[in-house]
Coordinates of C-alpha atoms and ligand atoms in Angstrom, one line a residue:
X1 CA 0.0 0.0 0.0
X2 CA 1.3 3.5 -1.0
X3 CA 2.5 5.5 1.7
X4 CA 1.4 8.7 2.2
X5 CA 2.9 11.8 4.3
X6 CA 2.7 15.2 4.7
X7 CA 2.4 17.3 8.3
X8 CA 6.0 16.6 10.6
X9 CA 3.9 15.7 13.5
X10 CA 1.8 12.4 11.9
X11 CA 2.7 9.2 13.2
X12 CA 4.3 7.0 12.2
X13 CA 5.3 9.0 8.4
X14 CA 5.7 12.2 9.6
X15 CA 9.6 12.0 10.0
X16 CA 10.0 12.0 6.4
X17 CA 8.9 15.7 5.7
X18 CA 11.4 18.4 5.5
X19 CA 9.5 19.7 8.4
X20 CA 10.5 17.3 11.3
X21 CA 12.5 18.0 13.6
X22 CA 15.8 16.1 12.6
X23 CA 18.9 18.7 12.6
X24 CA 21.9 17.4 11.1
X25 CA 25.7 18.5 10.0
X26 CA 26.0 19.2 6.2
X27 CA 29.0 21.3 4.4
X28 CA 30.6 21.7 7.9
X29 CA 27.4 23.8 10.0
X30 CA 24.6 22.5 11.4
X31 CA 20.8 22.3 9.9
X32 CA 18.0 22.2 11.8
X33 CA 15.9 20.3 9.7
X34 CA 16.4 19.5 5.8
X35 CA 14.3 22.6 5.0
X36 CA 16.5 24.7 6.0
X37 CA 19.5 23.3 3.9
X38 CA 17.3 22.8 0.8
X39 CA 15.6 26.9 1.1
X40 CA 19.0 28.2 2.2
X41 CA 21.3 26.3 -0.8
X42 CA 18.8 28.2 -3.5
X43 CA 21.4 31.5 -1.7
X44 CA 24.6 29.3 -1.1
X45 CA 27.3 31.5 0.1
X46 CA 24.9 34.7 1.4
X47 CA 23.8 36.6 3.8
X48 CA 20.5 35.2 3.0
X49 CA 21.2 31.7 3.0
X50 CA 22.6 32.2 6.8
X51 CA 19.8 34.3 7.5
X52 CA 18.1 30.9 6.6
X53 CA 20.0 28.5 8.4
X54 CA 19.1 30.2 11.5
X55 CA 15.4 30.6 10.8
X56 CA 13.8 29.5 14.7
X57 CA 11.4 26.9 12.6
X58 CA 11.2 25.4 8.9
X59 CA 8.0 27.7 8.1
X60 CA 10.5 30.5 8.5
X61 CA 13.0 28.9 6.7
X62 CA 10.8 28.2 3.9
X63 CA 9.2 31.6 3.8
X64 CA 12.5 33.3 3.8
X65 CA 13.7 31.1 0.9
X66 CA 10.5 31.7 -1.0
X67 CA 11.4 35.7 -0.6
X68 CA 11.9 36.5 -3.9
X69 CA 13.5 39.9 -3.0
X70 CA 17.1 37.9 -3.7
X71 CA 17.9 36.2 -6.4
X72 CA 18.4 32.6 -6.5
X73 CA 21.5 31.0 -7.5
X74 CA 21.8 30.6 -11.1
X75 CA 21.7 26.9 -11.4
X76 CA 18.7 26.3 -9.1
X77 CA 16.9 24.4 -11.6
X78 CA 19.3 22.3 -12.0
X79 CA 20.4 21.4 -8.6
X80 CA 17.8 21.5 -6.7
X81 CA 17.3 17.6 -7.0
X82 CA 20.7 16.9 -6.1
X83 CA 19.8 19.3 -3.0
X84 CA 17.3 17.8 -1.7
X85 CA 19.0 14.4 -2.4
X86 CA 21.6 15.5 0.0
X87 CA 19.3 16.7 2.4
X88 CA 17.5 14.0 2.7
X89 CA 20.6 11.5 3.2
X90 CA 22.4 13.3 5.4
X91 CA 19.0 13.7 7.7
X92 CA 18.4 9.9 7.6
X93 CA 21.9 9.0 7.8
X94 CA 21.8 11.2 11.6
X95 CA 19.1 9.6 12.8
X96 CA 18.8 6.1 13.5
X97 CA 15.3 5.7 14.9
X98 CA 13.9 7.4 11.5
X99 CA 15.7 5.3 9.6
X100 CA 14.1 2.5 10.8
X101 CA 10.7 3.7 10.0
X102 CA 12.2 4.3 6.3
X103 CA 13.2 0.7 6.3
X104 CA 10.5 -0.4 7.4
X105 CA 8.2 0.8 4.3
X106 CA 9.6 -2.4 2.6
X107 CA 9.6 -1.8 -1.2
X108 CA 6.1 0.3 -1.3
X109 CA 6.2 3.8 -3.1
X110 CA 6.0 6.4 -0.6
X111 CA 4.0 9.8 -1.8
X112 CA 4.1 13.3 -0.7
X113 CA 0.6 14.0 0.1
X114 CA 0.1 17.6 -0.8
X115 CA -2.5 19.6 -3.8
X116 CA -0.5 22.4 -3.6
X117 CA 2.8 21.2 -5.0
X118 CA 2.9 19.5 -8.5
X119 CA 6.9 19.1 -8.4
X120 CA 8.0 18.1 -5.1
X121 CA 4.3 16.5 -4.0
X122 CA 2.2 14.4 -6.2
X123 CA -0.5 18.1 -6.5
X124 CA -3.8 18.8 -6.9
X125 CA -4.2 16.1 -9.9
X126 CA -2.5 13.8 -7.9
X127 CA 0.0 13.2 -10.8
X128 CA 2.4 15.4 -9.7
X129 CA 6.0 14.7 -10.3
X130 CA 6.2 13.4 -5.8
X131 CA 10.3 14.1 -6.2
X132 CA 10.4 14.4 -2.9
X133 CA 8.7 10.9 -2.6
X134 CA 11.1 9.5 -5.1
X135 CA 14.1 10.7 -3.3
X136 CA 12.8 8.9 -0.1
X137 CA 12.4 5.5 -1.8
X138 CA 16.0 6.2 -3.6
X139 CA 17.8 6.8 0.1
X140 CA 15.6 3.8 1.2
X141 CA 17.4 1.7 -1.7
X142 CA 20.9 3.5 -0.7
X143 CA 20.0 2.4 3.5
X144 CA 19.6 -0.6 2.4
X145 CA 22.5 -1.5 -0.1
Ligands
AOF201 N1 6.0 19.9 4.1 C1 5.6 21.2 3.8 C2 6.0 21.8 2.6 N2 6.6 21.2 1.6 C3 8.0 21.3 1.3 O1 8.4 22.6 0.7 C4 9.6 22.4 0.0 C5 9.6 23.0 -1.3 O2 9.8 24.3 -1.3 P1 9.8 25.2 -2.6 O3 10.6 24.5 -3.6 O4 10.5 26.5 -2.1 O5 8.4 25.4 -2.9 C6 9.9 20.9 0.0 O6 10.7 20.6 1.2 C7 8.5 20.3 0.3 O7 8.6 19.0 0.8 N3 5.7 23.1 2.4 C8 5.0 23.9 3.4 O8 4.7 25.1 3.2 N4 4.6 23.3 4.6 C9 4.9 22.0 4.8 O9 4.5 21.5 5.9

């Protein structure tokens, strides 16, 4: 059975949105959650992306890195995948006790639950592009190896 996840605070799925509460070390600082280093990388090297990384929850973080009073980095589009691939391994790769619950989804697809975003989410059609959903079952696969 497909599982689905959105909200940081369901049980037992929550733990794989960017939202929970699972800091980590990445690049040589420390993340609070995977939000923050996915919104702050889109300003890598700023003022901004700091500004980010020290955001008191992963709204903020999100809101700041949706601010599009900066620009983003050039390449976004292009990395952004690789970002959030990053993100997500080095958050699961911290934290045992969520990496269990990833394990323990087996081989089923696991589906960001959201109508507001096509990309990351599977959207309001509910064929959006669930990247983020992808990228769990990939790091799942990678755990596992
Ligand atoms: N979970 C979750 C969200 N979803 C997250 O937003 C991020 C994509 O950001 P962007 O590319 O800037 O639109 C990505 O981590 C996706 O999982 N958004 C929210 O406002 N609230 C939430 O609880």
């Amino acid at each position: 059975m497909t599982i689905c996840f959105y909200g940081a605070d369901e049980v037992p799925y929550g733990c794989f949105s960017n939202f929970s509460d699972h800091g980590f070390r990445l690049d040589g600082v420390w993340w609070p959650t995977s939000e923050h280093y996915f919104q702050a990388q889109k300003f890598n090297g700023t003022r901004r992306a700091d500004l980010i990384r020290r955001a008191h929850t992963p709204l903020r973080a999100a809101e700041l890195g949706r601010d599009a009073s900066d620009p983003l980095r050039r390449d976004w589009e292009r990395v952004k995948d690789d970002v959030m691939r990053r993100a997500v391994a080095a958050k699961f790769h911290a934290h045992a006790d969520i990496r269990d619950v990833l394990l323990s989804t087996g081989d089923e697809e696991i589906v960001e639950d959201t109508t507001t975003d096509h990309y990351w989410g599977r959207g309001r059609t509910g064929k959006g592009k669930n990247m983020l959903g992808r990228i769990l079952v990939r790091t799942r696969n990678q755990l596992r190896a």
